[in-house]
C-alpha cells in the first residue's frame, strides 16, 4: 500500500471520513469553529475571502465565519459585521465563491451578543448588566423579543442569498440566547421567562422559524452551551431537554459551547488539558443515542492535534471535532494529516497571544506560530525568481526568530546556515516548555525542527559564532537573543541567589521559601514552576478539574463544584515581587493574565508590588515600600530568583557592523523590551519574506 495513504488515511480513518448530512456531504469531520478575526468589518471582504480560501484549500470539512450580528442591537461593538440586507449578502459572495472554488463549505455564524454588547443599544431579557460589559442593557418588550427572532431568521435567509452553505446559531458562551435560558439573567414574567420550558422558547422559535425560512437543504448548526461554568447556569436536565428539542426542531448539527465568557474557569488557554471538555459532548451523545436522535454532535475546545481528534471520534465522543485556532496556526492541518505529514503540522499552542488578545485590543487577529494568518494577501513567501537570485545566508541564533528567518529563507530557495551555541534548537522556548501549563511549546519545537529538515536549512549546533566565522556569506541575520538584566541589588552575589536560567535550564536546587524578583512573564512562570514542583495539572484532567472547581453538570448546575476550586497545596512558599505599584502581571496577556494570577493565588503565592530591593542577606531579602523607603522588613527566604527583565545580546552584531558587513537584527537581539515569541517570529518572517 502507498506509504502516504497508509500513514494518513489509516492513522486517522474517523477524522478523514466524510459525514453524510442527507442533502449534502461534508468531506471530513473537521469543523473550523467560529473566530472573530477583525476581517469581518468594513465593506471589502477580499481579505476575509483569502483567509477562508486558504483553509478550504487545506481541506477543512466545514468552516464557520466569525460572528455576524443579525441587527444593530445585537452588535458585539459599534459597526461590527452584520448580515441583514441583500447588499450585505452581495458583499459576502466574494467569500462564499472563494471557498466554493476551493472545494470547501462555509456557514455564517449569527451572533447576537445581548448584554455582552459593548455599546449603549444593548438589549437583553432583563435589565441586568454583565460583569464583562460597561453597558446596562435595555429589557426587551415581548414585541422586542419577536423582532430579535425575526432578525435571526432574516440573517439566515440573507446568508443563504450570499451563497453560504449554512448558518450557525450562536446559543452559547453567555450570549443573547444563553441569557434567556438562565434564570440568573432572565427574570421575565411574560411568555419568554419563568420556568425552563418558557425560557427555552426563544432558541426553539429561532431554530424552527429559521428552518422553515431557509428550507430543508441548508446546514443549520446550533451551538449549545453544554456546561455554563457560571453560578445559576443550566442543569444537565435542562441542557439535555434543550439539545433534544433543538435537534428535533431542525438543527443539522449541534456544536458544543463551553462556559460563558464571564466564567472564572479557563476553557481554551494553554494550561487547559487537551480535549478537557469532550466528556460533556460524550454525555450528550449518550443521551441522544438513548433517545434515538442521530443529529451529529461536534466536540470542541483544546483539540489541537489529529491524534486527539481521531481518538475522540474513534471513542464515540462526537461525530465531528471543532478546531478554530489550530486552523489559524495551520490552514493545511487536514491536508497534512491526510498526506501522512502530521509531524509537519504547525500546532496551535493555545497561547491566545496573537488571536484573542489582539481582538480584545481591537487589533487584527494573527497567530503567534503563523504570522500569515489573516495576513494571507500581504505576507507571502515567494520562491526566488531564479538560481541567480539564490544567496548564501548565515543565521546566528536558533531561537524562534532565527528558526523562522532560516526556514522561510530556505523555503524560498536560498542557501541557509543556522548556528547556535547551544546543543539544541529553540533558544528560550526550551525554558518555556518546562513550565507547568506550557507543555504545548514542545509542539512548537517539534514543528520548527521538522521545518528545518524539510526546508533544507543546514544546522550547526554547539557553535558559538564570532564575527570572524562569518566570512563568505552574502548576508548575516543576527538572532542571538538576550541576556538577563542585572538588577544590581546589594548582596546579589549571595549563594542563595539564582537566575531564572539557573532554575529552569540548569535545574539548580531551590529552597522551600523563595522570593522571586520581577513579576513579568518570566517571574510568573518561575513562580508557577516552583509552586507546582514538576506536577502539571495540564496533563492530569481530574486534578485540573479539581483545581478549577469543574464538575459534571449532572451533579451541580452549570458544572461548578459546590465546594469551589480545590487547589493542591503548593510545593513551596513563594513571594513574587515588583517595584511598580498596582496589580502584578498587568503586562500579561489580556485573556490569560487573570488565569496566571488566579492560579498563583490558589497556590498561596504572596504578591507584593511597590517595593524597593534593599539587600539580600542570610536572613532573606530586605525590602522597603515606596519612594520614602518605609516599612523596612526582611522577607525570609532560602532562595532569591532574579527575573528582572532582559537586554539585547548584540556583541556579534556590533562586531560584524564594525567590519562593514550587512547585518539584519531580529528578535531579542534587535529589541528586548516587551519581546515575546510572537514579535520575534513575526519580525523574522517579514524580513525573510522580503530579502
Ligand atoms: P532566543 O530565544 O533567546 O534565542 C537566541 C539564541 O541565540 C539562543 O539559542 C542562543 O544560544 C543563541 N546565541 C546567542 N549568541 C550566539 C552566538 N554568538 N553564536 C551562536 N548562537 C548564539 N514568549 C511568548 O511569546 N510566550 C510565552 O509564553 C513565553 N514564555 C516564556 C517563558 C520563559 C520561561 C522564557 C524564558 C521565555 C518565554 N517567552 C515567551 C519569551 C520567548 O521565549 C522569547 O521572546 C523568544 O525566545 C525570543 O526569541 P529570539 O529568537 O529572539 O531569542
Ligand atoms: P518583563 O515582562 O519585562 O518583566 C521584567 C520584570 O522585572 C518586571 O516585573 C519589572 O518590574 C522587573 N524589573 C525590571 N527592571 C528591574 C530592575 N532593574 N531591578 C529589579 N526588577 C526589575 O520581562 P520578563 O519577565 O523577563 O520576560 C521577558 C519577555 O518574555 C517578556 O517581554 C514577556 O513578554 C515574554 N514572556 C511572555 C510570557 C507569556 O506568557 N506571554 C511568559 C514569559 C515571558 P518592576 O520594574 O516593576 O520591578
Ligand atoms: Fe493558537 Fe496562539 Fe496562534 Fe492563537 S496565537 S492560534 S492560540 S498559537
Coordinates of N, CA and C in Angstrom, one line a residue, residues 41-226:
X41 N -15.2 43.2 9.5 CA -15.7 44.5 9.5 C -15.4 45.2 8.1
X42 N -16.2 46.3 7.8 CA -16.0 47.0 6.6 C -16.7 46.4 5.4
X43 N -16.6 47.0 4.3 CA -17.3 46.6 3.1 C -16.5 45.7 2.2
X44 N -15.2 45.8 2.3 CA -14.4 45.0 1.4 C -14.0 43.7 2.1
X45 N -14.5 42.6 1.6 CA -14.3 41.3 2.3 C -13.2 40.4 1.6
X46 N -12.4 41.1 0.7 CA -11.5 40.2 0.0 C -10.4 39.5 0.8
X47 N -10.0 40.2 1.9 CA -9.0 39.6 2.8 C -9.6 38.4 3.5
X48 N -10.9 38.6 3.9 CA -11.6 37.5 4.6 C -11.7 36.3 3.6
X49 N -12.0 36.6 2.4 CA -12.1 35.6 1.4 C -10.8 34.8 1.2
X50 N -9.7 35.6 1.2 CA -8.4 34.9 1.0 C -8.1 34.0 2.2
X51 N -8.4 34.5 3.4 CA -8.2 33.7 4.6 C -9.0 32.4 4.6
X52 N -10.3 32.5 4.2 CA -11.0 31.2 4.1 C -10.6 30.4 2.9
X53 N -10.3 31.0 1.8 CA -9.9 30.2 0.7 C -8.7 29.3 1.0
X54 N -7.7 29.9 1.7 CA -6.5 29.1 2.1 C -6.9 27.9 2.9
X55 N -7.9 28.1 3.8 CA -8.3 27.0 4.7 C -9.2 25.9 3.9
X56 N -9.9 26.4 3.0 CA -10.7 25.5 2.1 C -9.7 24.7 1.3
X57 N -8.6 25.3 0.8 CA -7.6 24.6 0.0 C -6.9 23.6 0.9
X58 N -6.9 23.8 2.2 CA -6.3 22.9 3.2 C -7.3 21.8 3.5
X59 N -8.4 21.7 2.9 CA -9.4 20.6 3.0 C -10.1 20.6 4.3
X60 N -10.4 21.7 5.0 CA -11.2 21.8 6.2 C -12.6 21.4 5.7
X61 N -13.3 20.5 6.4 CA -14.6 20.0 6.0 C -15.6 21.1 5.9
X62 N -15.8 21.8 7.0 CA -16.8 22.8 7.1 C -16.3 24.0 8.0
X63 N -16.4 25.2 7.4 CA -15.9 26.3 8.2 C -17.0 27.2 8.6
X64 N -16.8 27.9 9.8 CA -17.8 28.8 10.3 C -17.2 30.2 10.4
X65 N -17.9 31.2 9.9 CA -17.3 32.5 10.0 C -17.3 33.0 11.4
X66 N -16.6 34.1 11.6 CA -16.8 34.8 12.9 C -18.2 35.3 13.0
X67 N -18.6 35.8 14.2 CA -20.0 36.1 14.4 C -20.4 37.4 13.6
X68 N -21.6 37.3 12.9 CA -22.2 38.4 12.3 C -23.5 38.7 13.0
X69 N -23.7 40.0 13.3 CA -24.9 40.3 14.1 C -26.1 40.3 13.1
X70 N -27.3 39.9 13.7 CA -28.5 39.9 12.8 C -29.1 41.3 12.7
X71 N -28.7 42.2 13.7 CA -29.3 43.5 13.7 C -28.3 44.4 14.5
X72 N -28.6 45.7 14.5 CA -27.7 46.6 15.2 C -27.6 46.4 16.7
X73 N -28.8 46.1 17.3 CA -28.7 45.9 18.8 C -27.9 44.7 19.2
X74 N -27.8 43.8 18.2 CA -27.0 42.5 18.5 C -25.5 42.7 18.2
X75 N -25.1 43.8 17.7 CA -23.7 44.1 17.5 C -22.8 43.7 18.7
X76 N -21.6 43.2 18.5 CA -20.7 43.0 19.6 C -20.1 44.3 20.1
X77 N -19.9 45.2 19.1 CA -19.4 46.6 19.3 C -19.9 47.4 18.2
X78 N -19.8 48.7 18.3 CA -20.3 49.6 17.2 C -19.7 49.2 15.9
X79 N -20.6 49.1 14.9 CA -20.3 48.8 13.5 C -19.6 47.5 13.3
X80 N -19.9 46.5 14.2 CA -19.5 45.2 14.0 C -20.1 44.6 12.7
X81 N -19.5 43.5 12.2 CA -20.1 42.9 11.0 C -21.5 42.5 11.2
X82 N -22.3 42.7 10.2 CA -23.8 42.5 10.3 C -24.3 41.8 9.0
X83 N -25.2 41.0 9.1 CA -25.8 40.4 7.8 C -27.3 40.5 8.0
X84 N -27.8 41.6 7.3 CA -29.3 41.8 7.4 C -29.9 42.3 6.1
X85 N -29.1 42.6 5.1 CA -29.6 43.2 3.9 C -29.1 42.4 2.7
X86 N -29.8 42.6 1.6 CA -29.3 41.9 0.3 C -28.0 42.5 -0.1
X87 N -27.7 43.8 0.3 CA -26.4 44.4 -0.1 C -25.3 43.7 0.7
X88 N -25.5 43.4 1.9 CA -24.5 42.7 2.7 C -24.3 41.3 2.1
X89 N -25.4 40.7 1.7 CA -25.4 39.3 1.1 C -24.5 39.4 -0.2
X90 N -24.7 40.4 -1.0 CA -23.9 40.5 -2.2 C -22.4 40.7 -1.9
X91 N -22.1 41.5 -0.8 CA -20.7 41.7 -0.5 C -20.0 40.4 0.0
X92 N -20.8 39.5 0.6 CA -20.2 38.3 1.1 C -20.0 37.2 0.0
X93 N -20.5 37.5 -1.2 CA -20.3 36.5 -2.2 C -18.9 36.2 -2.6
X94 N -18.0 37.3 -2.4 CA -16.6 37.1 -2.6 C -16.0 36.0 -1.7
X95 N -16.6 35.9 -0.5 CA -16.1 34.9 0.4 C -16.7 33.5 0.0
X96 N -18.0 33.4 -0.2 CA -18.5 32.1 -0.5 C -18.0 31.5 -1.8
X97 N -17.8 32.4 -2.8 CA -17.3 32.0 -4.1 C -15.9 31.5 -4.0
X98 N -15.1 32.2 -3.2 CA -13.7 31.8 -3.0 C -13.6 30.4 -2.3
X99 N -14.5 30.2 -1.3 CA -14.5 28.9 -0.6 C -15.0 27.8 -1.5
X100 N -16.0 28.1 -2.3 CA -16.6 27.0 -3.1 C -15.6 26.7 -4.3
X101 N -14.9 27.7 -4.8 CA -14.0 27.4 -5.9 C -12.8 26.5 -5.4
X102 N -12.6 26.6 -4.1 CA -11.5 25.7 -3.5 C -12.1 24.4 -3.0
X103 N -13.3 24.2 -3.2 CA -13.9 22.9 -2.8 C -14.4 22.8 -1.4
X104 N -14.5 24.0 -0.8 CA -14.9 24.0 0.7 C -16.4 24.3 0.9
X105 N -16.7 24.2 2.2 CA -18.1 24.6 2.6 C -18.0 25.6 3.7
X106 N -18.9 26.5 3.8 CA -18.8 27.5 4.8 C -20.2 28.0 5.3
X107 N -20.3 28.1 6.6 CA -21.5 28.6 7.3 C -21.3 29.9 7.9
X108 N -22.3 30.8 8.0 CA -22.1 32.1 8.6 C -22.6 32.0 10.1
X109 N -21.9 32.5 11.0 CA -22.4 32.5 12.4 C -23.2 33.7 12.7
X110 N -24.4 33.4 13.2 CA -25.3 34.5 13.6 C -25.1 34.7 15.1
X111 N -24.5 35.9 15.4 CA -24.2 36.2 16.8 C -24.9 37.4 17.3
X112 N -25.8 37.2 18.2 CA -26.4 38.4 18.9 C -25.8 38.4 20.3
X113 N -25.2 39.5 20.7 CA -24.4 39.5 21.9 C -25.3 39.8 23.2
X114 N -26.5 40.3 23.0 CA -27.3 40.6 24.1 C -26.6 41.6 25.1
X115 N -26.6 41.2 26.4 CA -26.0 42.1 27.4 C -24.5 42.1 27.3
X116 N -23.8 41.2 26.5 CA -22.4 41.3 26.4 C -21.9 42.4 25.4
X117 N -22.9 43.1 24.8 CA -22.6 44.1 23.8 C -21.8 45.2 24.4
X118 N -20.8 45.8 23.6 CA -20.0 46.9 24.0 C -20.6 48.2 23.4
X119 N -21.8 48.4 23.6 CA -22.4 49.7 23.0 C -23.7 49.9 23.8
X120 N -24.2 51.2 23.8 CA -25.3 51.5 24.6 C -26.7 51.0 24.1
X121 N -26.7 50.4 23.0 CA -28.0 49.9 22.5 C -28.3 48.5 22.9
X122 N -27.5 48.0 23.7 CA -27.6 46.5 24.1 C -29.0 46.2 24.6
X123 N -29.5 45.0 24.2 CA -30.8 44.5 24.8 C -30.6 43.2 25.4
X124 N -31.5 42.8 26.3 CA -31.4 41.5 27.0 C -32.7 41.1 27.5
X125 N -32.9 39.9 28.0 CA -34.1 39.5 28.6 C -34.5 40.4 29.8
X126 N -33.5 40.7 30.6 CA -33.7 41.5 31.8 C -32.7 42.6 31.9
X127 N -33.0 43.7 32.6 CA -32.1 44.8 32.7 C -31.0 44.5 33.7
X128 N -30.1 43.6 33.3 CA -29.0 43.2 34.2 C -27.7 43.4 33.5
X129 N -26.8 44.2 34.1 CA -25.5 44.4 33.5 C -24.6 43.2 33.6
X130 N -23.9 42.9 32.5 CA -23.0 41.8 32.6 C -21.7 42.2 33.2
X131 N -21.0 41.4 34.0 CA -19.7 41.8 34.6 C -18.7 42.1 33.6
X132 N -18.8 41.7 32.3 CA -17.8 42.0 31.3 C -18.1 43.1 30.3
X133 N -19.2 43.8 30.6 CA -19.5 45.0 29.7 C -19.9 46.1 30.6
X134 N -19.5 47.3 30.2 CA -19.8 48.5 31.0 C -21.3 49.0 30.8
X135 N -22.0 48.4 29.8 CA -23.3 48.9 29.4 C -24.4 48.1 30.0
X136 N -25.4 48.8 30.6 CA -26.6 48.0 31.1 C -27.6 47.9 30.0
X137 N -28.0 46.7 29.7 CA -28.9 46.5 28.5 C -30.3 47.0 28.8
X138 N -31.0 47.3 27.7 CA -32.5 47.6 27.9 C -33.2 46.2 27.9
X139 N -34.2 46.2 28.7 CA -35.0 45.0 28.8 C -36.0 45.0 27.6
X140 N -36.0 43.9 26.9 CA -36.8 43.8 25.7 C -38.3 43.6 26.1
X141 N -39.2 44.3 25.3 CA -40.6 44.0 25.5 C -40.9 42.7 24.7
X142 N -42.1 42.2 24.9 CA -42.4 41.0 24.2 C -42.3 41.2 22.7
X143 N -42.7 42.3 22.2 CA -42.6 42.6 20.7 C -41.2 42.7 20.4
X144 N -40.4 43.3 21.3 CA -38.9 43.4 21.1 C -38.3 42.0 20.9
X145 N -38.8 41.0 21.7 CA -38.3 39.6 21.5 C -38.6 39.1 20.1
X146 N -39.8 39.3 19.7 CA -40.3 38.9 18.4 C -39.4 39.5 17.3
X147 N -39.0 40.8 17.5 CA -38.2 41.4 16.5 C -36.8 40.8 16.4
X148 N -36.3 40.3 17.6 CA -35.0 39.7 17.6 C -35.1 38.3 16.8
X149 N -36.2 37.6 17.0 CA -36.3 36.3 16.3 C -36.4 36.5 14.8
X150 N -37.2 37.5 14.5 CA -37.3 37.8 13.0 C -35.9 38.2 12.4
X151 N -35.1 38.9 13.3 CA -33.8 39.3 12.8 C -32.9 38.1 12.6
X152 N -33.0 37.1 13.5 CA -32.2 35.9 13.3 C -32.6 35.2 12.0
X153 N -33.9 35.1 11.8 CA -34.4 34.4 10.6 C -34.0 35.1 9.3
X154 N -34.1 36.4 9.4 CA -33.7 37.2 8.2 C -32.2 37.1 7.9
X155 N -31.4 37.0 9.0 CA -30.0 36.9 8.8 C -29.7 35.6 8.1
X156 N -30.3 34.5 8.5 CA -30.1 33.2 7.9 C -30.5 33.2 6.4
X157 N -31.6 33.9 6.1 CA -32.1 34.0 4.7 C -31.1 34.7 3.9
X158 N -30.5 35.8 4.5 CA -29.6 36.6 3.7 C -28.3 35.8 3.5
X159 N -27.9 35.0 4.6 CA -26.7 34.2 4.5 C -26.9 33.2 3.3
X160 N -28.0 32.7 3.2 CA -28.3 31.7 2.0 C -28.2 32.5 0.7
X161 N -28.7 33.7 0.7 CA -28.7 34.5 -0.5 C -27.2 34.8 -0.9
X162 N -26.3 34.9 0.2 CA -24.9 35.2 -0.1 C -24.2 34.0 -0.6
X163 N -24.8 32.9 -0.5 CA -24.1 31.6 -1.0 C -23.6 30.8 0.1
X164 N -23.8 31.1 1.3 CA -23.3 30.3 2.4 C -24.0 28.9 2.3
X165 N -23.3 27.9 2.9 CA -23.9 26.5 2.9 C -24.7 26.3 4.1
X166 N -24.7 27.3 5.0 CA -25.5 27.1 6.2 C -25.2 28.3 7.2
X167 N -25.8 28.2 8.4 CA -25.6 29.2 9.4 C -25.3 28.4 10.7
X168 N -24.6 29.1 11.6 CA -24.5 28.6 13.0 C -25.2 29.6 13.9
X169 N -26.2 29.1 14.6 CA -26.9 30.0 15.6 C -26.2 29.9 16.9
X170 N -25.6 31.0 17.3 CA -24.8 31.1 18.5 C -25.7 31.1 19.7
X171 N -25.8 29.9 20.3 CA -26.6 29.8 21.5 C -25.9 29.5 22.8
X172 N -24.6 29.8 22.8 CA -23.8 29.5 24.0 C -22.9 30.7 24.4
X173 N -21.9 30.4 25.2 CA -20.9 31.4 25.6 C -21.5 32.6 26.4
X174 N -22.7 32.5 26.8 CA -23.3 33.5 27.6 C -23.9 34.7 26.8
X175 N -24.0 34.5 25.5 CA -24.6 35.5 24.6 C -26.1 35.5 24.7
X176 N -26.8 36.3 23.9 CA -28.2 36.6 23.9 C -29.1 35.4 24.2
X177 N -28.9 34.3 23.4 CA -29.8 33.2 23.6 C -29.6 32.5 25.0
X178 N -28.3 32.4 25.3 CA -28.0 31.8 26.7 C -28.6 32.7 27.8
X179 N -28.6 34.0 27.6 CA -29.2 34.9 28.6 C -30.7 34.6 28.9
X180 N -31.3 34.1 27.8 CA -32.8 33.8 28.0 C -32.9 32.4 28.8
X181 N -31.9 31.6 28.7 CA -32.0 30.2 29.2 C -31.8 30.2 30.7
X182 N -31.0 31.1 31.3 CA -30.7 31.0 32.7 C -31.6 32.0 33.5
X183 N -32.1 31.4 34.6 CA -33.0 32.3 35.4 C -32.2 33.4 36.1
X184 N -30.9 33.2 36.1 CA -30.0 34.2 36.6 C -30.0 35.5 35.8
X185 N -30.1 35.4 34.5 CA -30.1 36.5 33.6 C -31.5 36.8 33.0
X186 N -32.4 35.8 33.1 CA -33.8 36.0 32.6 C -34.7 36.0 33.8
X187 N -35.2 37.2 34.1 CA -36.1 37.3 35.3 C -37.5 37.8 34.8
X188 N -37.8 37.5 33.6 CA -39.0 37.9 33.0 C -40.2 37.2 33.5
X189 N -41.4 37.8 33.4 CA -42.6 37.1 33.9 C -43.5 36.9 32.7
X190 N -43.1 37.3 31.5 CA -44.0 37.1 30.4 C -43.8 35.7 29.8
X191 N -44.2 35.5 28.5 CA -44.1 34.1 27.9 C -42.7 33.7 27.6
X192 N -41.7 34.6 27.7 CA -40.3 34.3 27.4 C -39.5 34.1 28.7
X193 N -40.2 34.1 29.9 CA -39.5 33.9 31.1 C -40.2 32.9 32.0
X194 N -39.8 32.7 33.2 CA -40.5 31.8 34.1 C -39.8 30.5 34.1
X195 N -40.6 29.4 34.0 CA -39.9 28.1 34.1 C -39.1 27.8 32.8
X196 N -38.4 26.6 32.9 CA -37.4 26.4 31.8 C -38.1 26.2 30.5
X197 N -39.3 25.6 30.5 CA -40.0 25.4 29.2 C -40.3 26.8 28.5
X198 N -40.5 27.8 29.3 CA -40.7 29.2 28.8 C -39.4 29.9 28.4
X199 N -38.3 29.6 29.2 CA -37.0 30.3 29.0 C -36.4 29.7 27.7
X200 N -36.7 28.5 27.4 CA -36.1 27.9 26.2 C -36.9 28.1 24.9
X201 N -38.0 28.8 25.1 CA -38.8 29.1 23.9 C -38.1 29.8 22.8
X202 N -37.2 30.8 23.3 CA -36.5 31.7 22.3 C -35.7 30.8 21.3
X203 N -34.7 30.0 21.8 CA -34.0 29.3 20.8 C -34.8 28.3 20.0
X204 N -35.8 27.8 20.6 CA -36.7 26.8 19.8 C -37.4 27.6 18.7
X205 N -37.9 28.7 19.0 CA -38.6 29.5 18.0 C -37.6 29.9 16.9
X206 N -36.4 30.3 17.3 CA -35.4 30.8 16.3 C -35.1 29.6 15.4
X207 N -34.8 28.4 16.0 CA -34.4 27.3 15.1 C -35.6 26.9 14.2
X208 N -36.8 26.8 14.8 CA -37.9 26.3 13.9 C -38.2 27.3 12.8
X209 N -38.3 28.6 13.1 CA -38.6 29.6 12.1 C -37.5 29.7 11.1
X210 N -36.3 29.5 11.5 CA -35.1 29.6 10.6 C -35.2 28.5 9.6
X211 N -35.4 27.3 10.2 CA -35.5 26.1 9.3 C -36.6 26.3 8.3
X212 N -37.7 26.8 8.7 CA -38.9 27.0 7.8 C -38.5 28.0 6.7
X213 N -37.7 29.0 7.1 CA -37.4 30.0 6.1 C -36.3 29.6 5.1
X214 N -35.4 28.8 5.6 CA -34.2 28.5 4.7 C -34.4 27.2 3.9
X215 N -35.4 26.4 4.3 CA -35.7 25.2 3.6 C -34.9 24.0 4.2
X216 N -35.1 22.8 3.7 CA -34.5 21.6 4.4 C -33.1 21.4 4.0
X217 N -32.6 22.0 2.8 CA -31.3 21.7 2.3 C -30.3 22.8 2.6
X218 N -30.2 23.2 3.9 CA -29.3 24.3 4.3 C -28.8 23.8 5.7
X219 N -27.5 23.9 5.9 CA -26.9 23.4 7.1 C -27.3 24.4 8.2
X220 N -27.9 23.9 9.3 CA -28.2 24.7 10.4 C -27.5 24.1 11.7
X221 N -26.5 24.8 12.1 CA -25.7 24.4 13.2 C -26.3 25.2 14.4
X222 N -26.5 24.5 15.5 CA -26.9 25.2 16.8 C -25.7 25.0 17.8
X223 N -25.2 26.1 18.3 CA -24.1 26.0 19.3 C -24.8 26.0 20.6
X224 N -24.7 24.8 21.3 CA -25.4 24.6 22.5 C -24.5 24.7 23.7
X225 N -24.8 25.5 24.7 CA -24.0 25.6 25.9 C -24.2 24.3 26.7
X226 N -23.2 23.4 26.7 CA -23.4 22.2 27.3 C -22.9 22.2 28.8

